[in-house]
Amino acid sequence: MGVLIAIDDSDPARKALEHGFSVHPGEDITVLHVLNPPESATYGEARMYVDWEEVMEDRRERAEELLDAARDRADDHDAPVVTEVVVGRPARAIVEYAEEHDVDHVVIGSHGRSGVSRVLLGSVAESVVRRSPCPVTVVR
């Protein structure tokens, strides 16, 4: 059985990681982090110029730190893991990864954002639950 644990830098994601290692011992586990590419920023007619490559490089470095921490937790559970970073919209990228890699189960935190931004932007976990080709466990 292949288990996909999708993580970001939130408490629910850390709980999802722990849950995945505890509930699925001995199974093939992949820990996935999705880099959400920045969208161009505008303010009225003015356009902000940002070095998007630098932004993405910073995000890649942070992703590697998250995955290093995930590997450390896996070691604590004696759980061999594969770690992956993909670029895309988080919900879509998680579902596509699950489809393309014949994942049998997805584990995801309930939310990575809080407050108004979560309401306005929608829930990644909710979208994954609706679109996933396999069962999804949402951890709070």
mmCIF file of N, CA and C in Angstrom:
data_model
loop_
_atom_site.group_PDB
_atom_site.id
_atom_site.type_symbol
_atom_site.label_atom_id
_atom_site.label_comp_id
_atom_site.label_asym_id
_atom_site.label_seq_id
_atom_site.Cartn_x
_atom_site.Cartn_y
_atom_site.Cartn_z
ATOM 1 N N MET A 1 0.842 -1.186 0.000
ATOM 2 C CA MET A 1 0.000 0.000 0.000
ATOM 3 C C MET A 1 0.876 1.234 0.000
ATOM 4 N N GLY A 2 0.596 2.198 -0.867
ATOM 5 C CA GLY A 2 1.340 3.436 -0.922
ATOM 6 C C GLY A 2 0.581 4.547 -0.226
ATOM 7 N N VAL A 3 1.233 5.201 0.717
ATOM 8 C CA VAL A 3 0.613 6.277 1.482
ATOM 9 C C VAL A 3 1.315 7.578 1.139
ATOM 10 N N LEU A 4 0.530 8.593 0.851
ATOM 11 C CA LEU A 4 1.048 9.926 0.556
ATOM 12 C C LEU A 4 0.682 10.843 1.704
ATOM 13 N N ILE A 5 1.680 11.459 2.320
ATOM 14 C CA ILE A 5 1.443 12.441 3.371
ATOM 15 C C ILE A 5 1.848 13.796 2.810
ATOM 16 N N ALA A 6 0.862 14.663 2.634
ATOM 17 C CA ALA A 6 1.115 16.000 2.098
ATOM 18 C C ALA A 6 1.335 16.958 3.264
ATOM 19 N N ILE A 7 2.450 17.705 3.207
ATOM 20 C CA ILE A 7 2.767 18.595 4.327
ATOM 21 C C ILE A 7 3.041 20.012 3.858
ATOM 22 N N ASP A 8 2.780 20.930 4.770
ATOM 23 C CA ASP A 8 3.232 22.306 4.644
ATOM 24 C C ASP A 8 3.833 22.647 6.008
ATOM 25 N N ASP A 9 3.932 23.901 6.337
ATOM 26 C CA ASP A 9 4.554 24.287 7.606
ATOM 27 C C ASP A 9 3.483 24.665 8.621
ATOM 28 N N SER A 10 2.517 23.779 8.841
ATOM 29 C CA SER A 10 1.435 24.058 9.780
ATOM 30 C C SER A 10 1.369 22.969 10.838
ATOM 31 N N ASP A 11 0.725 23.278 11.956
ATOM 32 C CA ASP A 11 0.538 22.275 13.003
ATOM 33 C C ASP A 11 -0.277 21.080 12.510
ATOM 34 N N PRO A 12 -1.395 21.302 11.781
ATOM 35 C CA PRO A 12 -2.126 20.134 11.277
ATOM 36 C C PRO A 12 -1.272 19.245 10.360
ATOM 37 N N ALA A 13 -0.367 19.831 9.595
ATOM 38 C CA ALA A 13 0.503 19.031 8.727
ATOM 39 C C ALA A 13 1.464 18.191 9.560
ATOM 40 N N ARG A 14 1.991 18.755 10.629
ATOM 41 C CA ARG A 14 2.875 17.987 11.513
ATOM 42 C C ARG A 14 2.104 16.843 12.170
ATOM 43 N N LYS A 15 0.851 17.112 12.541
ATOM 44 C CA LYS A 15 0.013 16.057 13.123
ATOM 45 C C LYS A 15 -0.300 14.990 12.071
ATOM 46 N N ALA A 16 -0.514 15.406 10.833
ATOM 47 C CA ALA A 16 -0.772 14.447 9.747
ATOM 48 C C ALA A 16 0.444 13.546 9.547
ATOM 49 N N LEU A 17 1.624 14.118 9.632
ATOM 50 C CA LEU A 17 2.858 13.349 9.499
ATOM 51 C C LEU A 17 2.943 12.285 10.597
ATOM 52 N N GLU A 18 2.712 12.703 11.833
ATOM 53 C CA GLU A 18 2.738 11.765 12.956
ATOM 54 C C GLU A 18 1.672 10.682 12.783
ATOM 55 N N HIS A 19 0.485 11.090 12.381
ATOM 56 C CA HIS A 19 -0.606 10.147 12.168
ATOM 57 C C HIS A 19 -0.223 9.122 11.090
ATOM 58 N N GLY A 20 0.299 9.605 9.994
ATOM 59 C CA GLY A 20 0.679 8.716 8.905
ATOM 60 C C GLY A 20 1.709 7.686 9.323
ATOM 61 N N PHE A 21 2.718 8.117 10.067
ATOM 62 C CA PHE A 21 3.749 7.185 10.523
ATOM 63 C C PHE A 21 3.190 6.184 11.540
ATOM 64 N N SER A 22 2.294 6.648 12.403
ATOM 65 C CA SER A 22 1.739 5.784 13.448
ATOM 66 C C SER A 22 0.735 4.773 12.909
ATOM 67 N N VAL A 23 -0.121 5.207 11.994
ATOM 68 C CA VAL A 23 -1.216 4.368 11.506
ATOM 69 C C VAL A 23 -0.797 3.469 10.347
ATOM 70 N N HIS A 24 0.253 3.842 9.632
ATOM 71 C CA HIS A 24 0.670 3.089 8.448
ATOM 72 C C HIS A 24 2.112 2.576 8.561
ATOM 73 N N PRO A 25 2.443 1.915 9.691
ATOM 74 C CA PRO A 25 3.826 1.433 9.823
ATOM 75 C C PRO A 25 4.097 0.328 8.801
ATOM 76 N N GLY A 26 5.305 0.333 8.292
ATOM 77 C CA GLY A 26 5.706 -0.711 7.367
ATOM 78 C C GLY A 26 5.203 -0.528 5.942
ATOM 79 N N GLU A 27 4.447 0.521 5.691
ATOM 80 C CA GLU A 27 3.935 0.753 4.341
ATOM 81 C C GLU A 27 4.863 1.728 3.610
ATOM 82 N N ASP A 28 4.758 1.742 2.293
ATOM 83 C CA ASP A 28 5.540 2.686 1.488
ATOM 84 C C ASP A 28 4.946 4.076 1.684
ATOM 85 N N ILE A 29 5.719 4.967 2.280
ATOM 86 C CA ILE A 29 5.235 6.321 2.578
ATOM 87 C C ILE A 29 6.036 7.329 1.779
ATOM 88 N N THR A 30 5.308 8.232 1.134
ATOM 89 C CA THR A 30 5.913 9.370 0.453
ATOM 90 C C THR A 30 5.431 10.630 1.151
ATOM 91 N N VAL A 31 6.367 11.503 1.502
ATOM 92 C CA VAL A 31 6.030 12.796 2.077
ATOM 93 C C VAL A 31 6.200 13.823 0.970
ATOM 94 N N LEU A 32 5.131 14.551 0.703
ATOM 95 C CA LEU A 32 5.084 15.489 -0.417
ATOM 96 C C LEU A 32 4.886 16.917 0.076
ATOM 97 N N HIS A 33 5.673 17.824 -0.489
ATOM 98 C CA HIS A 33 5.459 19.255 -0.257
ATOM 99 C C HIS A 33 5.251 19.910 -1.614
ATOM 100 N N VAL A 34 4.230 20.748 -1.700
ATOM 101 C CA VAL A 34 3.923 21.437 -2.952
ATOM 102 C C VAL A 34 4.364 22.887 -2.848
ATOM 103 N N LEU A 35 5.196 23.290 -3.811
ATOM 104 C CA LEU A 35 5.580 24.694 -3.924
ATOM 105 C C LEU A 35 4.542 25.392 -4.780
ATOM 106 N N ASN A 36 3.823 26.300 -4.174
ATOM 107 C CA ASN A 36 2.799 27.053 -4.886
ATOM 108 C C ASN A 36 3.476 28.268 -5.514
ATOM 109 N N PRO A 37 3.558 28.316 -6.854
ATOM 110 C CA PRO A 37 4.260 29.441 -7.475
ATOM 111 C C PRO A 37 3.535 30.753 -7.197
ATOM 112 N N PRO A 38 4.306 31.809 -6.973
ATOM 113 C CA PRO A 38 3.681 33.106 -6.709
ATOM 114 C C PRO A 38 2.984 33.631 -7.957
ATOM 115 N N GLU A 39 1.925 34.370 -7.728
ATOM 116 C CA GLU A 39 1.254 35.020 -8.849
ATOM 117 C C GLU A 39 1.776 36.442 -8.918
ATOM 118 N N SER A 40 1.725 37.025 -10.087
ATOM 119 C CA SER A 40 2.242 38.389 -10.226
ATOM 120 C C SER A 40 1.411 39.330 -9.370
ATOM 121 N N ALA A 41 2.083 40.255 -8.767
ATOM 122 C CA ALA A 41 1.420 41.206 -7.874
ATOM 123 C C ALA A 41 1.176 42.521 -8.593
ATOM 124 N N THR A 42 -0.031 43.021 -8.458
ATOM 125 C CA THR A 42 -0.349 44.323 -9.042
ATOM 126 C C THR A 42 -1.064 45.168 -8.015
ATOM 127 N N TYR A 43 -0.928 46.449 -8.179
ATOM 128 C CA TYR A 43 -1.641 47.387 -7.338
ATOM 129 C C TYR A 43 -2.172 48.466 -8.261
ATOM 130 N N GLY A 44 -3.439 48.386 -8.554
ATOM 131 C CA GLY A 44 -4.012 49.313 -9.518
ATOM 132 C C GLY A 44 -3.344 49.117 -10.860
ATOM 133 N N GLU A 45 -2.846 50.181 -11.427
ATOM 134 C CA GLU A 45 -2.146 50.114 -12.703
ATOM 135 C C GLU A 45 -0.677 49.744 -12.524
ATOM 136 N N ALA A 46 -0.183 49.906 -11.314
ATOM 137 C CA ALA A 46 1.234 49.632 -11.069
ATOM 138 C C ALA A 46 1.457 48.139 -10.897
ATOM 139 N N ARG A 47 2.565 47.676 -11.378
ATOM 140 C CA ARG A 47 2.919 46.270 -11.248
ATOM 141 C C ARG A 47 4.188 46.184 -10.394
ATOM 142 N N MET A 48 4.157 45.333 -9.412
ATOM 143 C CA MET A 48 5.327 45.167 -8.560
ATOM 144 C C MET A 48 6.304 44.234 -9.258
ATOM 145 N N TYR A 49 7.545 44.616 -9.252
ATOM 146 C CA TYR A 49 8.562 43.777 -9.866
ATOM 147 C C TYR A 49 9.291 43.018 -8.771
ATOM 148 N N VAL A 50 9.200 41.723 -8.860
ATOM 149 C CA VAL A 50 9.769 40.839 -7.859
ATOM 150 C C VAL A 50 10.618 39.809 -8.582
ATOM 151 N N ASP A 51 11.708 39.437 -7.982
ATOM 152 C CA ASP A 51 12.542 38.386 -8.545
ATOM 153 C C ASP A 51 11.900 37.051 -8.187
ATOM 154 N N TRP A 52 11.028 36.542 -9.096
ATOM 155 C CA TRP A 52 10.275 35.319 -8.820
ATOM 156 C C TRP A 52 11.201 34.118 -8.642
ATOM 157 N N GLU A 53 12.319 34.114 -9.342
ATOM 158 C CA GLU A 53 13.264 33.008 -9.171
ATOM 159 C C GLU A 53 13.814 32.985 -7.751
ATOM 160 N N GLU A 54 14.069 34.167 -7.210
ATOM 161 C CA GLU A 54 14.561 34.256 -5.843
ATOM 162 C C GLU A 54 13.478 33.807 -4.861
ATOM 163 N N VAL A 55 12.240 34.193 -5.112
ATOM 164 C CA VAL A 55 11.129 33.767 -4.259
ATOM 165 C C VAL A 55 11.018 32.248 -4.274
ATOM 166 N N MET A 56 11.061 31.657 -5.467
ATOM 167 C CA MET A 56 10.941 30.204 -5.566
ATOM 168 C C MET A 56 12.146 29.498 -4.929
ATOM 169 N N GLU A 57 13.327 30.058 -5.073
ATOM 170 C CA GLU A 57 14.502 29.462 -4.445
ATOM 171 C C GLU A 57 14.356 29.480 -2.925
ATOM 172 N N ASP A 58 13.859 30.588 -2.368
ATOM 173 C CA ASP A 58 13.599 30.647 -0.926
ATOM 174 C C ASP A 58 12.590 29.587 -0.522
ATOM 175 N N ARG A 59 11.556 29.398 -1.329
ATOM 176 C CA ARG A 59 10.531 28.395 -1.027
ATOM 177 C C ARG A 59 11.109 26.983 -1.124
ATOM 178 N N ARG A 60 11.992 26.754 -2.098
ATOM 179 C CA ARG A 60 12.626 25.435 -2.217
ATOM 180 C C ARG A 60 13.495 25.133 -0.990
ATOM 181 N N GLU A 61 14.220 26.128 -0.526
ATOM 182 C CA GLU A 61 15.060 25.943 0.654
ATOM 183 C C GLU A 61 14.199 25.612 1.870
ATOM 184 N N ARG A 62 13.090 26.321 2.021
ATOM 185 C CA ARG A 62 12.183 26.052 3.144
ATOM 186 C C ARG A 62 11.568 24.654 3.008
ATOM 187 N N ALA A 63 11.236 24.271 1.784
ATOM 188 C CA ALA A 63 10.682 22.934 1.553
ATOM 189 C C ALA A 63 11.684 21.862 1.975
ATOM 190 N N GLU A 64 12.950 22.063 1.648
ATOM 191 C CA GLU A 64 13.972 21.086 2.036
ATOM 192 C C GLU A 64 14.098 20.997 3.552
ATOM 193 N N GLU A 65 13.955 22.128 4.239
ATOM 194 C CA GLU A 65 13.988 22.106 5.702
ATOM 195 C C GLU A 65 12.806 21.301 6.248
ATOM 196 N N LEU A 66 11.616 21.509 5.666
ATOM 197 C CA LEU A 66 10.435 20.744 6.083
ATOM 198 C C LEU A 66 10.638 19.253 5.853
ATOM 199 N N LEU A 67 11.187 18.909 4.693
ATOM 200 C CA LEU A 67 11.386 17.501 4.377
ATOM 201 C C LEU A 67 12.490 16.878 5.222
ATOM 202 N N ASP A 68 13.518 17.658 5.571
ATOM 203 C CA ASP A 68 14.543 17.160 6.491
ATOM 204 C C ASP A 68 13.911 16.816 7.839
ATOM 205 N N ALA A 69 13.040 17.703 8.324
ATOM 206 C CA ALA A 69 12.345 17.451 9.597
ATOM 207 C C ALA A 69 11.450 16.223 9.479
ATOM 208 N N ALA A 70 10.795 16.053 8.332
ATOM 209 C CA ALA A 70 9.937 14.880 8.112
ATOM 210 C C ALA A 70 10.772 13.595 8.118
ATOM 211 N N ARG A 71 11.947 13.630 7.489
ATOM 212 C CA ARG A 71 12.824 12.456 7.499
ATOM 213 C C ARG A 71 13.291 12.131 8.921
ATOM 214 N N ASP A 72 13.565 13.169 9.717
ATOM 215 C CA ASP A 72 13.950 12.950 11.114
ATOM 216 C C ASP A 72 12.823 12.268 11.882
ATOM 217 N N ARG A 73 11.589 12.721 11.679
ATOM 218 C CA ARG A 73 10.429 12.098 12.357
ATOM 219 C C ARG A 73 10.256 10.663 11.871
ATOM 220 N N ALA A 74 10.476 10.434 10.584
ATOM 221 C CA ALA A 74 10.373 9.071 10.051
ATOM 222 C C ALA A 74 11.404 8.168 10.721
ATOM 223 N N ASP A 75 12.621 8.682 10.894
ATOM 224 C CA ASP A 75 13.655 7.908 11.571
ATOM 225 C C ASP A 75 13.230 7.557 12.995
ATOM 226 N N ASP A 76 12.573 8.502 13.686
ATOM 227 C CA ASP A 76 12.090 8.252 15.041
ATOM 228 C C ASP A 76 11.071 7.111 15.070
ATOM 229 N N HIS A 77 10.359 6.916 13.963
ATOM 230 C CA HIS A 77 9.351 5.859 13.857
ATOM 231 C C HIS A 77 9.885 4.623 13.124
ATOM 232 N N ASP A 78 11.170 4.638 12.797
ATOM 233 C CA ASP A 78 11.762 3.562 11.993
ATOM 234 C C ASP A 78 10.963 3.334 10.712
ATOM 235 N N ALA A 79 10.545 4.428 10.101
ATOM 236 C CA ALA A 79 9.726 4.361 8.888
ATOM 237 C C ALA A 79 10.532 4.889 7.704
ATOM 238 N N PRO A 80 10.829 4.021 6.750
ATOM 239 C CA PRO A 80 11.514 4.534 5.559
ATOM 240 C C PRO A 80 10.542 5.385 4.743
ATOM 241 N N VAL A 81 11.019 6.522 4.279
ATOM 242 C CA VAL A 81 10.165 7.408 3.482
ATOM 243 C C VAL A 81 10.897 7.889 2.245
ATOM 244 N N VAL A 82 10.096 8.264 1.275
ATOM 245 C CA VAL A 82 10.575 8.975 0.097
ATOM 246 C C VAL A 82 10.005 10.376 0.231
ATOM 247 N N THR A 83 10.812 11.386 -0.076
ATOM 248 C CA THR A 83 10.310 12.757 -0.022
ATOM 249 C C THR A 83 10.316 13.344 -1.418
ATOM 250 N N GLU A 84 9.312 14.166 -1.685
ATOM 251 C CA GLU A 84 9.158 14.780 -3.005
ATOM 252 C C GLU A 84 8.735 16.230 -2.856
ATOM 253 N N VAL A 85 9.205 17.052 -3.783
ATOM 254 C CA VAL A 85 8.743 18.435 -3.909
ATOM 255 C C VAL A 85 8.232 18.585 -5.329
ATOM 256 N N VAL A 86 7.026 19.113 -5.465
ATOM 257 C CA VAL A 86 6.470 19.406 -6.778
ATOM 258 C C VAL A 86 6.008 20.860 -6.777
ATOM 259 N N VAL A 87 5.881 21.423 -7.962
ATOM 260 C CA VAL A 87 5.430 22.807 -8.107
ATOM 261 C C VAL A 87 4.027 22.797 -8.691
ATOM 262 N N GLY A 88 3.150 23.580 -8.106
ATOM 263 C CA GLY A 88 1.786 23.680 -8.629
ATOM 264 C C GLY A 88 0.824 24.175 -7.578
ATOM 265 N N ARG A 89 -0.443 24.183 -7.947
ATOM 266 C CA ARG A 89 -1.504 24.509 -7.004
ATOM 267 C C ARG A 89 -1.616 23.324 -6.046
ATOM 268 N N PRO A 90 -1.583 23.552 -4.732
ATOM 269 C CA PRO A 90 -1.490 22.439 -3.789
ATOM 270 C C PRO A 90 -2.528 21.331 -3.975
ATOM 271 N N ALA A 91 -3.804 21.634 -3.990
ATOM 272 C CA ALA A 91 -4.815 20.575 -4.093
ATOM 273 C C ALA A 91 -4.661 19.785 -5.395
ATOM 274 N N ARG A 92 -4.530 20.494 -6.483
ATOM 275 C CA ARG A 92 -4.396 19.828 -7.783
ATOM 276 C C ARG A 92 -3.130 18.981 -7.829
ATOM 277 N N ALA A 93 -2.022 19.519 -7.319
ATOM 278 C CA ALA A 93 -0.750 18.795 -7.357
ATOM 279 C C ALA A 93 -0.802 17.529 -6.498
ATOM 280 N N ILE A 94 -1.462 17.591 -5.354
ATOM 281 C CA ILE A 94 -1.578 16.424 -4.486
ATOM 282 C C ILE A 94 -2.401 15.340 -5.174
ATOM 283 N N VAL A 95 -3.543 15.725 -5.743
ATOM 284 C CA VAL A 95 -4.407 14.757 -6.429
ATOM 285 C C VAL A 95 -3.683 14.164 -7.634
ATOM 286 N N GLU A 96 -3.012 14.992 -8.425
ATOM 287 C CA GLU A 96 -2.289 14.489 -9.594
ATOM 288 C C GLU A 96 -1.177 13.528 -9.170
ATOM 289 N N TYR A 97 -0.476 13.861 -8.105
ATOM 290 C CA TYR A 97 0.582 12.969 -7.633
ATOM 291 C C TYR A 97 -0.014 11.620 -7.224
ATOM 292 N N ALA A 98 -1.119 11.666 -6.506
ATOM 293 C CA ALA A 98 -1.775 10.425 -6.075
ATOM 294 C C ALA A 98 -2.205 9.585 -7.277
ATOM 295 N N GLU A 99 -2.733 10.225 -8.300
ATOM 296 C CA GLU A 99 -3.165 9.505 -9.505
ATOM 297 C C GLU A 99 -1.980 8.908 -10.255
ATOM 298 N N GLU A 100 -0.935 9.691 -10.426
ATOM 299 C CA GLU A 100 0.206 9.272 -11.236
ATOM 300 C C GLU A 100 1.083 8.222 -10.549
ATOM 301 N N HIS A 101 1.007 8.132 -9.228
ATOM 302 C CA HIS A 101 1.870 7.212 -8.495
ATOM 303 C C HIS A 101 1.089 6.096 -7.808
ATOM 304 N N ASP A 102 -0.132 5.874 -8.232
ATOM 305 C CA ASP A 102 -0.949 4.778 -7.689
ATOM 306 C C ASP A 102 -0.967 4.761 -6.162
ATOM 307 N N VAL A 103 -1.186 5.916 -5.577
ATOM 308 C CA VAL A 103 -1.274 6.037 -4.127
ATOM 309 C C VAL A 103 -2.576 5.397 -3.664
ATOM 310 N N ASP A 104 -2.504 4.675 -2.549
ATOM 311 C CA ASP A 104 -3.679 4.005 -1.998
ATOM 312 C C ASP A 104 -4.384 4.819 -0.918
ATOM 313 N N HIS A 105 -3.654 5.780 -0.325
ATOM 314 C CA HIS A 105 -4.233 6.564 0.768
ATOM 315 C C HIS A 105 -3.476 7.887 0.873
ATOM 316 N N VAL A 106 -4.212 8.969 1.090
ATOM 317 C CA VAL A 106 -3.617 10.294 1.302
ATOM 318 C C VAL A 106 -3.898 10.722 2.731
ATOM 319 N N VAL A 107 -2.882 11.281 3.380
ATOM 320 C CA VAL A 107 -3.035 11.862 4.715
ATOM 321 C C VAL A 107 -2.644 13.324 4.589
ATOM 322 N N ILE A 108 -3.518 14.215 5.087
ATOM 323 C CA ILE A 108 -3.292 15.644 4.945
ATOM 324 C C ILE A 108 -3.808 16.369 6.182
ATOM 325 N N GLY A 109 -3.166 17.477 6.519
ATOM 326 C CA GLY A 109 -3.650 18.306 7.617
ATOM 327 C C GLY A 109 -4.924 19.027 7.214
ATOM 328 N N SER A 110 -5.710 19.395 8.203
ATOM 329 C CA SER A 110 -7.009 20.003 7.923
ATOM 330 C C SER A 110 -6.891 21.374 7.277
ATOM 331 N N HIS A 111 -5.845 22.097 7.586
ATOM 332 C CA HIS A 111 -5.660 23.412 6.973
ATOM 333 C C HIS A 111 -4.242 23.902 7.234
ATOM 334 N N GLY A 112 -3.770 24.695 6.290
ATOM 335 C CA GLY A 112 -2.448 25.298 6.440
ATOM 336 C C GLY A 112 -2.546 26.776 6.702
ATOM 337 N N ARG A 113 -3.735 27.312 6.531
ATOM 338 C CA ARG A 113 -3.966 28.731 6.759
ATOM 339 C C ARG A 113 -4.965 28.869 7.889
ATOM 340 N N SER A 114 -5.111 30.093 8.327
ATOM 341 C CA SER A 114 -6.102 30.325 9.369
ATOM 342 C C SER A 114 -6.943 31.546 9.016
ATOM 343 N N GLY A 115 -8.034 31.677 9.700
ATOM 344 C CA GLY A 115 -8.863 32.868 9.586
ATOM 345 C C GLY A 115 -9.428 33.127 8.212
ATOM 346 N N VAL A 116 -9.483 34.404 7.855
ATOM 347 C CA VAL A 116 -10.130 34.841 6.631
ATOM 348 C C VAL A 116 -9.474 34.266 5.385
ATOM 349 N N SER A 117 -8.144 34.164 5.346
ATOM 350 C CA SER A 117 -7.500 33.673 4.119
ATOM 351 C C SER A 117 -7.941 32.256 3.802
ATOM 352 N N ARG A 118 -8.191 31.448 4.826
ATOM 353 C CA ARG A 118 -8.634 30.077 4.579
ATOM 354 C C ARG A 118 -10.026 30.079 3.974
ATOM 355 N N VAL A 119 -10.892 30.945 4.457
ATOM 356 C CA VAL A 119 -12.257 31.023 3.943
ATOM 357 C C VAL A 119 -12.251 31.542 2.510
ATOM 358 N N LEU A 120 -11.488 32.579 2.248
ATOM 359 C CA LEU A 120 -11.472 33.185 0.923
ATOM 360 C C LEU A 120 -10.801 32.301 -0.120
ATOM 361 N N LEU A 121 -9.759 31.607 0.263
ATOM 362 C CA LEU A 121 -9.000 30.824 -0.696
ATOM 363 C C LEU A 121 -9.498 29.384 -0.822
ATOM 364 N N GLY A 122 -10.394 29.000 0.043
ATOM 365 C CA GLY A 122 -10.883 27.621 0.000
ATOM 366 C C GLY A 122 -9.957 26.694 0.752
ATOM 367 N N SER A 123 -10.375 25.492 0.905
ATOM 368 C CA SER A 123 -9.619 24.530 1.687
ATOM 369 C C SER A 123 -8.943 23.512 0.777
ATOM 370 N N VAL A 124 -7.625 23.425 0.877
ATOM 371 C CA VAL A 124 -6.882 22.424 0.111
ATOM 372 C C VAL A 124 -7.364 21.032 0.512
ATOM 373 N N ALA A 125 -7.499 20.807 1.801
ATOM 374 C CA ALA A 125 -7.933 19.489 2.269
ATOM 375 C C ALA A 125 -9.302 19.134 1.694
ATOM 376 N N GLU A 126 -10.221 20.075 1.698
ATOM 377 C CA GLU A 126 -11.560 19.803 1.164
ATOM 378 C C GLU A 126 -11.499 19.443 -0.317
ATOM 379 N N SER A 127 -10.710 20.162 -1.060
ATOM 380 C CA SER A 127 -10.583 19.895 -2.492
ATOM 381 C C SER A 127 -9.943 18.529 -2.741
ATOM 382 N N VAL A 128 -8.931 18.188 -1.946
ATOM 383 C CA VAL A 128 -8.291 16.877 -2.097
ATOM 384 C C VAL A 128 -9.294 15.771 -1.787
ATOM 385 N N VAL A 129 -10.077 15.946 -0.735
ATOM 386 C CA VAL A 129 -11.084 14.938 -0.382
ATOM 387 C C VAL A 129 -12.063 14.731 -1.535
ATOM 388 N N ARG A 130 -12.504 15.827 -2.153
ATOM 389 C CA ARG A 130 -13.484 15.727 -3.233
ATOM 390 C C ARG A 130 -12.907 15.115 -4.501
ATOM 391 N N ARG A 131 -11.620 15.331 -4.781
ATOM 392 C CA ARG A 131 -11.061 14.941 -6.073
ATOM 393 C C ARG A 131 -10.122 13.746 -6.030
ATOM 394 N N SER A 132 -9.754 13.295 -4.865
ATOM 395 C CA SER A 132 -8.765 12.215 -4.750
ATOM 396 C C SER A 132 -9.272 10.895 -5.323
ATOM 397 N N PRO A 133 -8.374 10.157 -5.973
ATOM 398 C CA PRO A 133 -8.748 8.845 -6.501
ATOM 399 C C PRO A 133 -8.740 7.751 -5.421
ATOM 400 N N CYS A 134 -8.377 8.118 -4.194
ATOM 401 C CA CYS A 134 -8.256 7.134 -3.116
ATOM 402 C C CYS A 134 -8.760 7.751 -1.817
ATOM 403 N N PRO A 135 -8.900 6.940 -0.769
ATOM 404 C CA PRO A 135 -9.335 7.487 0.524
ATOM 405 C C PRO A 135 -8.353 8.558 1.046
ATOM 406 N N VAL A 136 -8.923 9.517 1.768
ATOM 407 C CA VAL A 136 -8.141 10.617 2.340
ATOM 408 C C VAL A 136 -8.444 10.706 3.830
ATOM 409 N N THR A 137 -7.408 10.789 4.626
ATOM 410 C CA THR A 137 -7.562 11.054 6.063
ATOM 411 C C THR A 137 -7.153 12.493 6.296
ATOM 412 N N VAL A 138 -8.051 13.275 6.897
ATOM 413 C CA VAL A 138 -7.770 14.671 7.221
ATOM 414 C C VAL A 138 -7.546 14.753 8.723
ATOM 415 N N VAL A 139 -6.383 15.252 9.108
ATOM 416 C CA VAL A 139 -5.987 15.325 10.504
ATOM 417 C C VAL A 139 -6.062 16.773 10.968
ATOM 418 N N ARG A 140 -6.692 16.981 12.143
ATOM 419 C CA ARG A 140 -6.800 18.341 12.699
ATOM 420 C C ARG A 140 -5.728 18.586 13.731
#
